Coordinates of C-alpha atoms in Angstrom, one line a residue:
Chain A
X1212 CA 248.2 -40.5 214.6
X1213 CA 245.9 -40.5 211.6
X1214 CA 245.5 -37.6 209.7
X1215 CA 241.8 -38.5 209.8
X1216 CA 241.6 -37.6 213.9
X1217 CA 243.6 -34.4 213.2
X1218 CA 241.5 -33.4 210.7
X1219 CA 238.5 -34.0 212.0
X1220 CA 239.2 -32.2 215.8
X1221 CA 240.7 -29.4 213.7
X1222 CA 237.4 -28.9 211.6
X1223 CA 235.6 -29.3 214.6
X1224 CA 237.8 -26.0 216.1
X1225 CA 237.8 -24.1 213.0
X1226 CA 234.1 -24.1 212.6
X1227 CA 232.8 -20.1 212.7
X1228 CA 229.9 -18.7 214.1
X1229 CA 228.1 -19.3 210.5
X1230 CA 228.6 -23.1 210.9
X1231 CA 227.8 -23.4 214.5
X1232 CA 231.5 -22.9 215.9
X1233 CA 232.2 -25.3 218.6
X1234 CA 230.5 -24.8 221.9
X1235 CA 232.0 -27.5 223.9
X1236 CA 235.1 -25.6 225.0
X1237 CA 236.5 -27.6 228.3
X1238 CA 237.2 -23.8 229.2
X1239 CA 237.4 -20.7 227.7
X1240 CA 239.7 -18.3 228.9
X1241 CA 239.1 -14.7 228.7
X1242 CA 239.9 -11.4 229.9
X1243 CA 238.7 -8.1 231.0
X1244 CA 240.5 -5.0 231.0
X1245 CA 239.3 -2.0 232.3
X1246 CA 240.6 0.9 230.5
X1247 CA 240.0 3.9 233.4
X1248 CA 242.0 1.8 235.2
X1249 CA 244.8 1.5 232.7
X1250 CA 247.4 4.0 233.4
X1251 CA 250.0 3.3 230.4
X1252 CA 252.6 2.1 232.9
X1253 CA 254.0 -0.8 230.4
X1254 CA 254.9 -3.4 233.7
X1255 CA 252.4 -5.9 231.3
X1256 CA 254.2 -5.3 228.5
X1257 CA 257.8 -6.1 230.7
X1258 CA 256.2 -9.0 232.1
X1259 CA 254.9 -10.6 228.6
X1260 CA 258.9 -10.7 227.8
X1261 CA 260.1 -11.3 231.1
X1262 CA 257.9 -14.6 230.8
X1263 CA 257.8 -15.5 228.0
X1264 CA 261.3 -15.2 226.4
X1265 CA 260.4 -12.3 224.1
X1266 CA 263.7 -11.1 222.7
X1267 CA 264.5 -7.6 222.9
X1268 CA 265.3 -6.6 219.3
X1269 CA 267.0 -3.3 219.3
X1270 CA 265.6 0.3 218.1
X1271 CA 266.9 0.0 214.1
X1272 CA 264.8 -3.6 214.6
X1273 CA 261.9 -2.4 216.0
X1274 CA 261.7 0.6 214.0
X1275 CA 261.5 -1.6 210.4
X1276 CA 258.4 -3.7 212.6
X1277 CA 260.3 -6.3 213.7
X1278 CA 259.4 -6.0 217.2
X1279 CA 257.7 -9.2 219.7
X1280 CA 256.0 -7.5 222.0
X1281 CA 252.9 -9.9 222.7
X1282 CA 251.4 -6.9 224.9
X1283 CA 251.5 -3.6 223.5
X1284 CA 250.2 -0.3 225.1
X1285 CA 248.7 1.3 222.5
X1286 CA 248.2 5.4 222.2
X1287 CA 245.1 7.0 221.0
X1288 CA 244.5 11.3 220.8
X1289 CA 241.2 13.4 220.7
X1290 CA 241.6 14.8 217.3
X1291 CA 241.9 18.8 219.4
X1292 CA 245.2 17.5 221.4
X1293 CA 247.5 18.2 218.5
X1294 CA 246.6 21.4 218.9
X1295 CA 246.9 21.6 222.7
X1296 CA 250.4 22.8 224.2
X1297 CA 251.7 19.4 224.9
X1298 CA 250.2 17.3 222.1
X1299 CA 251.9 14.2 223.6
X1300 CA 249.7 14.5 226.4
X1301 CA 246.5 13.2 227.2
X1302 CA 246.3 10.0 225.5
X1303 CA 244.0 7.1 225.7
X1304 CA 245.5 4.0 226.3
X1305 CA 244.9 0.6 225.4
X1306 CA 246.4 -2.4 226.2
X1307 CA 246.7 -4.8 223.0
X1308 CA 247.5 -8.3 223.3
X1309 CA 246.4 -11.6 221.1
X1310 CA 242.2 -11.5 221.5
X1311 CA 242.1 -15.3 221.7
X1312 CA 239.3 -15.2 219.0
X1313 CA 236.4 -18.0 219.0
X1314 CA 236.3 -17.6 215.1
X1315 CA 239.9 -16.9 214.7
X1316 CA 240.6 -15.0 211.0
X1317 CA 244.1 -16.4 211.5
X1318 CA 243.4 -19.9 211.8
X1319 CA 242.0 -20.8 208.7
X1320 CA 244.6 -19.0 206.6
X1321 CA 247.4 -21.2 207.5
X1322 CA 248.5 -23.5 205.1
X1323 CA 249.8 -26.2 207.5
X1324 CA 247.5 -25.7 210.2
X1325 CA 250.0 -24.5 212.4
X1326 CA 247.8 -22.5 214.2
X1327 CA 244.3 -24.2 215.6
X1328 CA 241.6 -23.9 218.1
X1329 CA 241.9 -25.5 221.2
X1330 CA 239.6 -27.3 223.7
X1331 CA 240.6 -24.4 226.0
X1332 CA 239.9 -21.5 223.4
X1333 CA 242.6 -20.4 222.6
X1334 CA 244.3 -20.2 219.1
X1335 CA 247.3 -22.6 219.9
X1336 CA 250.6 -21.5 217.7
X1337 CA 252.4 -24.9 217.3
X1338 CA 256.5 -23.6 216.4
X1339 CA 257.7 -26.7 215.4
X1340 CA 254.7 -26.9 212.3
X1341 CA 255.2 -23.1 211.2
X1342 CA 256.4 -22.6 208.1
X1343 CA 256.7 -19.2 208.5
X1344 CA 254.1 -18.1 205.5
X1345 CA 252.9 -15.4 207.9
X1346 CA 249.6 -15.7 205.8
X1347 CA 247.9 -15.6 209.5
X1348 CA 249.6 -11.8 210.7
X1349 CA 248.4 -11.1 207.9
X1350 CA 244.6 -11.9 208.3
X1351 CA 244.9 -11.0 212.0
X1352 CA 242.7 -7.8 212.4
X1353 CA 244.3 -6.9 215.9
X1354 CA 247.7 -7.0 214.4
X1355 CA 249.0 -9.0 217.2
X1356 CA 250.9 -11.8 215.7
X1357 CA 255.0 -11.2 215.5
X1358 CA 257.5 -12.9 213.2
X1359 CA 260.9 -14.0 213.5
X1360 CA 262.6 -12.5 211.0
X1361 CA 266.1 -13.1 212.8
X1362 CA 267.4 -15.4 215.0
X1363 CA 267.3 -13.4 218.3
X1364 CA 268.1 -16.0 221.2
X1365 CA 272.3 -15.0 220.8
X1366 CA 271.8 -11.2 220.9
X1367 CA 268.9 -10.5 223.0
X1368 CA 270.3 -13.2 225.8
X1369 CA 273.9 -13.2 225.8
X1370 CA 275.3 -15.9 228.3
X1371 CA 274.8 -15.8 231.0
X1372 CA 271.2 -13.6 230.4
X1373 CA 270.3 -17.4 228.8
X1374 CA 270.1 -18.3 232.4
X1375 CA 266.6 -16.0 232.6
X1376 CA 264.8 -17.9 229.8
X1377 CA 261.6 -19.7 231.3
X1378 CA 262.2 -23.4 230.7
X1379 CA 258.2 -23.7 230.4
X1380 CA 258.0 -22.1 227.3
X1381 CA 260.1 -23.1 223.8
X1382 CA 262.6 -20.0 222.9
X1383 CA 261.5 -19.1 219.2
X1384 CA 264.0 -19.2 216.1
X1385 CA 264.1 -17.7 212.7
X1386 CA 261.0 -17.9 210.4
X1387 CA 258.5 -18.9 212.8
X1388 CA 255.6 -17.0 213.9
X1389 CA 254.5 -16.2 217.5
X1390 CA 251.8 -14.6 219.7
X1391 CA 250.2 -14.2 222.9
X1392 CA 249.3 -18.0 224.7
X1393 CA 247.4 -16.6 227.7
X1394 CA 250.4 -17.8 228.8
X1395 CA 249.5 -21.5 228.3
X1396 CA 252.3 -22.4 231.0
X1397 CA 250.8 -21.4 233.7
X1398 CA 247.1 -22.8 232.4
X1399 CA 249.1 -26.2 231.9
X1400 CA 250.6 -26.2 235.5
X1401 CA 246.7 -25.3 237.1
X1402 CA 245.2 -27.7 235.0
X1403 CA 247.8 -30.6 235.8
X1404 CA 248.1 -29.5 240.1
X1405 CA 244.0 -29.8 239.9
X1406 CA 243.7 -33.2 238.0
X1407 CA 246.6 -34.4 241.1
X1408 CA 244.5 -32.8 243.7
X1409 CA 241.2 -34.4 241.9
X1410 CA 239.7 -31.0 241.7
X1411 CA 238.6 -28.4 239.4
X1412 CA 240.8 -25.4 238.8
X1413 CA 239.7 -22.6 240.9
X1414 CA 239.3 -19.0 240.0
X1415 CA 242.1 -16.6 241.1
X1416 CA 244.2 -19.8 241.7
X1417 CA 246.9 -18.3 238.8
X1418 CA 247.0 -16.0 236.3
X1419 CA 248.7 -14.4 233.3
X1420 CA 251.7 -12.9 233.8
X1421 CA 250.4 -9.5 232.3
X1422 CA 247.2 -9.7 234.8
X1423 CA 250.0 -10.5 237.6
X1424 CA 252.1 -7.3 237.2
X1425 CA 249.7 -4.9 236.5
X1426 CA 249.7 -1.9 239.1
X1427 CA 246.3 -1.1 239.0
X1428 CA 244.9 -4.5 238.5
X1429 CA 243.3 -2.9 235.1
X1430 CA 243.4 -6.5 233.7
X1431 CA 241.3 -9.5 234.9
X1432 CA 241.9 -13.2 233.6
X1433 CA 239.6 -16.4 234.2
X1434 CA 237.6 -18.8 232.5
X1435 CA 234.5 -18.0 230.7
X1436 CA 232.9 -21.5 231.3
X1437 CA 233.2 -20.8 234.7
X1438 CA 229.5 -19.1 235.7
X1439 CA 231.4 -18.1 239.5
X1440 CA 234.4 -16.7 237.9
X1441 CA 235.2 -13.1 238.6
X1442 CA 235.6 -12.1 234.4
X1443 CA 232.3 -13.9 233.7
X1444 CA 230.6 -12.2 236.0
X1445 CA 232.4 -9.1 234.8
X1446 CA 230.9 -10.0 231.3
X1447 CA 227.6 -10.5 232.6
X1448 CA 227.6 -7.3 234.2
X1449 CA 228.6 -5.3 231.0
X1450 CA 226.1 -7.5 228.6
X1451 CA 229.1 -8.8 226.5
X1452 CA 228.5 -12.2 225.2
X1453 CA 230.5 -14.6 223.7
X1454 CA 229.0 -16.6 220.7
X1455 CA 228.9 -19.7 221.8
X1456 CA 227.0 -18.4 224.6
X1457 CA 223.5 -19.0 223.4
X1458 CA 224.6 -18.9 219.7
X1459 CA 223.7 -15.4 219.6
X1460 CA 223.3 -14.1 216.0
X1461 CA 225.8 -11.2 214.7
X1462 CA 223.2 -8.2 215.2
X1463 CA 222.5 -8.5 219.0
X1464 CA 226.3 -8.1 219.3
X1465 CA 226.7 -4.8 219.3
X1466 CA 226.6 -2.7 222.5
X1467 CA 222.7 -1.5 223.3
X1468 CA 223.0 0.4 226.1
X1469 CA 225.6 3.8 226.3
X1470 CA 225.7 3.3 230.0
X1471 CA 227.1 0.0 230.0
X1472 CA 231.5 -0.1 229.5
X1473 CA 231.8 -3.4 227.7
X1474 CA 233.5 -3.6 224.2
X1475 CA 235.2 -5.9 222.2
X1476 CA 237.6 -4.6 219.0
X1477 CA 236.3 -4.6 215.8
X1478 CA 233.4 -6.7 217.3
X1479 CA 231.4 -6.0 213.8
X1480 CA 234.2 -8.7 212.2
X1481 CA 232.3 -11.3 214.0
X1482 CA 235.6 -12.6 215.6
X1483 CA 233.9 -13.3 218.3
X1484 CA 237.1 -12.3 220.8
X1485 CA 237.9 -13.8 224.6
X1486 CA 238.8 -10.3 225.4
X1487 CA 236.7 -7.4 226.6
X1488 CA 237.2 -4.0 227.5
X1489 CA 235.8 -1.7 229.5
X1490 CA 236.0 1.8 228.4
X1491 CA 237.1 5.1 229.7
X1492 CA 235.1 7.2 231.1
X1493 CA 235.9 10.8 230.2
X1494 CA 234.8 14.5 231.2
X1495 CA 233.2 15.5 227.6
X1496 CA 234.2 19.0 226.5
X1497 CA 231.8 22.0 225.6
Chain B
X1049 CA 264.4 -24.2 273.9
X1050 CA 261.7 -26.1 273.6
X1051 CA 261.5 -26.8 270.2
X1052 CA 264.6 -28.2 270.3
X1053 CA 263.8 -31.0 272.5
X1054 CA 260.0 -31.6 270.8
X1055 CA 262.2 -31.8 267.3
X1056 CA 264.4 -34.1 268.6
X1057 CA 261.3 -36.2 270.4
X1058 CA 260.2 -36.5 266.4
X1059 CA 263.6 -37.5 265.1
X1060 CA 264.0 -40.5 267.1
X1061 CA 261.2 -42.4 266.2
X1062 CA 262.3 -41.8 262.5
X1063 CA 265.8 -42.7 263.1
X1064 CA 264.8 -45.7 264.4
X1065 CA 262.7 -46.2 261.4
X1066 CA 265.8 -45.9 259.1
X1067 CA 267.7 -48.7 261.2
X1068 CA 264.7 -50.8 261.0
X1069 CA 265.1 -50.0 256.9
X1070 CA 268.3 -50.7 256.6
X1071 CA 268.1 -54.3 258.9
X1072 CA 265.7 -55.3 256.2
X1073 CA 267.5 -54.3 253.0
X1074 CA 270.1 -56.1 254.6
X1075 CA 268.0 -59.0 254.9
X1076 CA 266.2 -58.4 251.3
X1077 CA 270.2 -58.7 250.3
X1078 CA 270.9 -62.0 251.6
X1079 CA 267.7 -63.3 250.2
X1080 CA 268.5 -65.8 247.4
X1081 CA 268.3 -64.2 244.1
X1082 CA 264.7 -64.7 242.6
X1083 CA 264.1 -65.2 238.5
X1084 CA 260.6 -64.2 239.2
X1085 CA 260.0 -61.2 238.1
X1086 CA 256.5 -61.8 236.4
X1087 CA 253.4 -59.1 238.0
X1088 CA 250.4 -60.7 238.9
X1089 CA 248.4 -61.5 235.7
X1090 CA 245.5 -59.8 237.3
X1091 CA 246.4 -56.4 237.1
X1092 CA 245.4 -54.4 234.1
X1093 CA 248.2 -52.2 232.4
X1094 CA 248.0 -49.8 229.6
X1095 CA 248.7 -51.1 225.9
X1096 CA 252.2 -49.9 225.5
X1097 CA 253.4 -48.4 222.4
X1098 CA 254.7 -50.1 220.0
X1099 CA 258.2 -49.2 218.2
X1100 CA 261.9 -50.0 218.8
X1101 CA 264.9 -47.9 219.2
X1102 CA 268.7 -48.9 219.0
X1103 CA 270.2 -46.1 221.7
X1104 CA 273.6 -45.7 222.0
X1105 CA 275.1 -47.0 225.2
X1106 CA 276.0 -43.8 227.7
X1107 CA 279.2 -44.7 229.5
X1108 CA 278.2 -43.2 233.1
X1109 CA 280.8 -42.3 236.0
X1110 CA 279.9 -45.7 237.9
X1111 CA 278.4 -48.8 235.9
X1112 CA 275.3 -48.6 237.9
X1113 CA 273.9 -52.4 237.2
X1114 CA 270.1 -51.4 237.4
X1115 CA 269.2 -55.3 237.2
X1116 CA 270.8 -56.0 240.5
X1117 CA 268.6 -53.3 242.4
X1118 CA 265.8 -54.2 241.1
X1119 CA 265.6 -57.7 239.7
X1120 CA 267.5 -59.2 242.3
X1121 CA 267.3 -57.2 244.9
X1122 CA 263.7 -56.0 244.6
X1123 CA 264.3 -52.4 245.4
X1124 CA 260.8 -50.3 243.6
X1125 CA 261.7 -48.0 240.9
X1126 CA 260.2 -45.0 242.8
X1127 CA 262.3 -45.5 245.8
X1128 CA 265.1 -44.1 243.9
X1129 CA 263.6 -42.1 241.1
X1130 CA 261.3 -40.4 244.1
X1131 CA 260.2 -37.2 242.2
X1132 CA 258.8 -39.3 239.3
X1133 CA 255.5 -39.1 241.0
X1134 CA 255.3 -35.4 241.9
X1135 CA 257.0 -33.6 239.5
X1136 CA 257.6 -33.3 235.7
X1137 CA 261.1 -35.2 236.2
X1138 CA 261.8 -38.4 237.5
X1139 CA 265.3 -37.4 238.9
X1140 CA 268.3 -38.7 239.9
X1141 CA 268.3 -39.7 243.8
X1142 CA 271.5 -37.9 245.8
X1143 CA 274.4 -39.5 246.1
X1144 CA 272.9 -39.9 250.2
X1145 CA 270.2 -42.3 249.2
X1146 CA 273.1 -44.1 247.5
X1147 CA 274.6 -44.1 251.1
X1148 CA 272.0 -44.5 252.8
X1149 CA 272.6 -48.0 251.9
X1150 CA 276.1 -48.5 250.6
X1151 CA 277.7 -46.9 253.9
X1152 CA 277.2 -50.5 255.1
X1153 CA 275.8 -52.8 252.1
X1154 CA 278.5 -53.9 249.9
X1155 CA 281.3 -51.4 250.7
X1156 CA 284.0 -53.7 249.4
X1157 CA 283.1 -53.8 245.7
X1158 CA 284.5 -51.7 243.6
X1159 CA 281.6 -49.8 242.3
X1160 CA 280.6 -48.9 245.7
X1161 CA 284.1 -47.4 246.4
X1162 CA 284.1 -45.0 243.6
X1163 CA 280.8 -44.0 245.1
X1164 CA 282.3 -43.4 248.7
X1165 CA 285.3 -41.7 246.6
X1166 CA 282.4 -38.7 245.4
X1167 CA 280.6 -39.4 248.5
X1168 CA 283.5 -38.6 250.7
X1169 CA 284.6 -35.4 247.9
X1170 CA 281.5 -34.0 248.8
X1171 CA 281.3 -34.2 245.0
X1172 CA 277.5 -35.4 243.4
X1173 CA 278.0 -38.3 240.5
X1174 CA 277.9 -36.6 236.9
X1175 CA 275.4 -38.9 236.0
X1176 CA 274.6 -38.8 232.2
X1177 CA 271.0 -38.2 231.3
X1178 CA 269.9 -41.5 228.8
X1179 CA 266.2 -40.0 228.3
X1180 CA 265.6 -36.6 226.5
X1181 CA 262.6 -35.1 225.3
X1182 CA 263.3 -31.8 222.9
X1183 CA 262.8 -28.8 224.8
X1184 CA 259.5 -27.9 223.6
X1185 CA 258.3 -31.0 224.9
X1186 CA 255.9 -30.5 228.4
X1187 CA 256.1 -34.0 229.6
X1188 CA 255.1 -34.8 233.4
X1189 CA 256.0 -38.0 235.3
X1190 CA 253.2 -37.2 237.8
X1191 CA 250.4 -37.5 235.5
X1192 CA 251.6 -40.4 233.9
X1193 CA 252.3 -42.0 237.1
X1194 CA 248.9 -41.6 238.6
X1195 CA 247.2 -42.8 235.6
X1196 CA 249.1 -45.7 235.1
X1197 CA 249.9 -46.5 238.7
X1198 CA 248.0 -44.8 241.8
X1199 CA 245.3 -44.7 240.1
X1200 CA 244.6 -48.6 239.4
X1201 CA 243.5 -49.8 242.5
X1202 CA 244.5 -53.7 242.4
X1203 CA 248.3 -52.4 241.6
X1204 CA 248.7 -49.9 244.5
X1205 CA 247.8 -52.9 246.4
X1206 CA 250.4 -54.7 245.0
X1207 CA 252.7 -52.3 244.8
X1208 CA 255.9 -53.5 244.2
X1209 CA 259.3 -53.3 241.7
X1210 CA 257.7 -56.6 239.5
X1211 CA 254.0 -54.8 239.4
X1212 CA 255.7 -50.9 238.9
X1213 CA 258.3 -51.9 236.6
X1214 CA 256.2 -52.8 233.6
X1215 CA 254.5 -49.2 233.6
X1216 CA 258.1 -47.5 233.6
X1217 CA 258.7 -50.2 230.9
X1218 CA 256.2 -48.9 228.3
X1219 CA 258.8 -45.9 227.9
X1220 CA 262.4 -46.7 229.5
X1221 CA 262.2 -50.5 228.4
X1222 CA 262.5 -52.9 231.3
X1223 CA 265.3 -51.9 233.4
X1224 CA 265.4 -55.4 235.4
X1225 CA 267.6 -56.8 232.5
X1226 CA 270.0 -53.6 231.9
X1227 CA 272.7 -52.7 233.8
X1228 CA 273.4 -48.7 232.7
X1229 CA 270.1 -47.7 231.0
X1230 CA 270.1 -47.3 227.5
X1231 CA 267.2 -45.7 225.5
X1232 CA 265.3 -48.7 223.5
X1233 CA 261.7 -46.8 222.9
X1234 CA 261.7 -44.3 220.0
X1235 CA 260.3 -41.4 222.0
X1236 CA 259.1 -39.4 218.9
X1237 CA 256.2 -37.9 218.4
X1238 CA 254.4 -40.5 216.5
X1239 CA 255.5 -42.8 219.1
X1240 CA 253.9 -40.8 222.0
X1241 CA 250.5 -40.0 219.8
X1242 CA 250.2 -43.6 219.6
X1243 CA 249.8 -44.7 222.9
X1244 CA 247.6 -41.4 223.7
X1245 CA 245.4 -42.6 221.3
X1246 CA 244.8 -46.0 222.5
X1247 CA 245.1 -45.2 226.6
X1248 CA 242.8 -42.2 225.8
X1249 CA 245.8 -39.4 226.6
X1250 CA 244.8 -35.4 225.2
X1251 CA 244.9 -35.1 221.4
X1252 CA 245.7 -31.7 221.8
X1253 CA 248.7 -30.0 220.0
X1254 CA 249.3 -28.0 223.1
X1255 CA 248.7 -30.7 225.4
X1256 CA 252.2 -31.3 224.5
X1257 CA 253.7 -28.7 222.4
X1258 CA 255.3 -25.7 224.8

């Protein structure tokens, strides 16, 4: 391979919003996840390491920040509930995983280009090219990327838990870092069963594993490309648009209308995420 | 207990079908050996990668001569090596297939024997595995196989071991004039990228990369 055709269909990827971005994307995955919905229950979370090989790392671990959880519930409180009698009650969830950004703030960072943009648009993590500079956790705004600071595979799978590990998916060493891949597995196995069949890849035919397990079916995963697909027209309904749809400009991105549920984090960082929320309605207080 | 009887009203044209196969592997076997093993210069394949690779020979339970099944014998890869074109691995065929034939073909040499001796065990053959791509390598036979193959029209009509063989070659070398395979193709990266980028294969890190 020449480093010419590397570079070129990594530039190509890397391109922001400023520069044009790329908007050829083969597909774009996305999500929607609809926070009244989200009851807190973790089963995403359990199913991100059940598939793929997230190693448990133990409480003295995962109170220093070592933890791998590519989903993670996260809590929020109304400033009056520490007041209340039960202050641990009462608290706005939201489910966190890897935003799949258009204009990724990790990607450029990396200093062996580790991490890139792919036709499918997602930010790809390549282990075998990591260096392990974790230069991109740090740039990530969402604070979704997770580093290996130990070798896990021997303690969190002794033999014969090895036997659990999903072959589809490379088990992680020291010094690399990881994140959420929309679990590109199961997009490979759809993408390669529709190019056998001849066909295109239909909506609803898989989905991520977090989107699978999900009690309340808070979380909804497709392909943005796809104008039929249930999570564009779940965009469409809530007036979020991507940037590469229509090359809007940064200022229309914000939300116009109250009534409307759509949001995407820290959308003023013009990340331009594959991820959109829906937010909870509450009863507002006196 | 109907079904019974319309189950065994399908078996027996099929076990029928399996004489008639075996009456003409019989007859393919007392066919004079053939040097031909040229494909018809008419079919298009893929430019194979270039790039050599001294493996190490793997000593396997049985000295399975691949040249005799195939060069002399004629027998297509994917008779064998069925899964090759539907799923990620070629495989290794069950020690039936083996039988399938060599319960009457050839029962006398001594190859064949050991194979009744694990036939008759109950016991599958620990064959070695010659090929290996790292673990974080997503690799699929079936893709590969209806690019190269099913999907060139004038070599499904031609299908045969001489016209299959050379698009197995491009990565296993040509098993017509091994015995035991060996691995003689580099299989790196490099290796892989180059062929993708003259046969027009994804460019994508993750196309590959698990």
């Amino acid at each position: 391979m020449s480093l010419e055709n590397l570079t070129q269909d990594w530039s190509r990827y890397r391109n922001g919003i400023e520069e044009g971005g790329f908007h050829n994307y083969e597909h774009r995955w996305g999500m929607a996840i609809d926070l009244n919905a989200c009851i807190g229950c973790n089963a995403c979370s359990t199913a991100c390491y059940a598939e793929n090989n997230l190693a448990v790392v133990g409480k003295e671990r995962f109170s220093k920040g070592h933890y791998m959880h590519w989903m993670r519930i996260e809590r929020y409180w109304d400033e009056d509930q520490a007041k209340a009698e039960f202050p641990d009650q009462g608290a706005n969830f939201l489910p966190m995983l890897c935003q799949q950004c258009g204009a990724a703030p990790c990607e450029p960072v990396c200093p062996v280009a580790a991490t890139y943009h792919t036709p499918d648009g997602l930010n790809a993590q390549v282990y075998n090219r990591c260096i392990g500079s974790r230069y991109c956790s740090n740039n990530c705004p969402y604070r979704v990327r997770y580093f290996n600071f130990w070798s896990y595979p021997e303690s969190a799978w002794p033999a014969p838990l090895n036997l659990q590990l999903n072959p589809d998916i490379t088990v992680r060493d020291k010094g690399v870092m990881e994140k959420c891949t929309f679990c590109v597995q199961r997009i490979r196995v759809a993408k390669d069963t529709a190019k056998m069949e001849n066909r295109k890849i239909k909506d609803g035919e898989f989905t991520t594993a977090c989107a699978q397990a999900c009690p309340t079916s808070a979380i909804h995963f497709g392909d943005l490309m796809d104008a039929e697909s249930a999570v564009t027209k779940l965009w469409a309904k809530h007036q979020v648009k991507r940037h590469d749809d229509e090359g809007l400009p940064v200022s229309t991105q914000h939300k116009q209308n109250p009534a409307l549920r759509g949001y995407r984090v820290l959308e003023e960082l013009n990340t331009d995420p594959s991820v959109m929320y829906l937010e909870r309605v509450r009863e507002e207080l006196a | 207990m109907r079904w019974i009887q319309l189950d065994r009203a399908k078996r027996e044209p099929a076990r029928q079908g399996c004489g008639a196969l075996l009456v003409a592997l019989a007859l393919v076997w007392a066919m004079p050996a053939s040097a031909d093993t040229a494909a018809p210069a008419s079919i298009k394949y893929p430019v194979a990668p270039e790039g050599a690779h001294a493996g190490k020979d793997v000593a396997q339970p049985i000295e399975f001569p691949h040249d005799i099944h195939t060069a002399v014998n004629k027998i297509n890869c994917l008779y064998c090596h069925t899964y090759a074109r539907r799923s990620k691995v070629a495989g290794i065929p069950p020690t039936s297939k083996c039988m399938g034939c060599h319960s009457v073909i050839a029962t006398d040499k001594p190859r064949i024997k050991q194979l009744t001796e694990y036939w008759e065990k109950k016991q599958p053959v620990p064959w070695k595995k010659v090929h290996d791509v790292p673990d974080f390598v997503h690799f699929t036979h079936e893709k590969h196989l209806k690019k190269f193959i099913f999907d060139n029209d004038e070599l499904v009509q031609n299908l045969s071991v001489d016209t299959v063989a050379p698009v197995c070659a491009a990565c296993h070398g040509d098993l017509r004039t091994m015995t035991v395979a060996k691995k003689i193709k580099p299989m790196t990266m490099g290796w892989c990228v180059s062929c993708h980028e003259k046969n027009g294969g994804p460019g994508d890190c993750w196309a590959c990369h698990k």
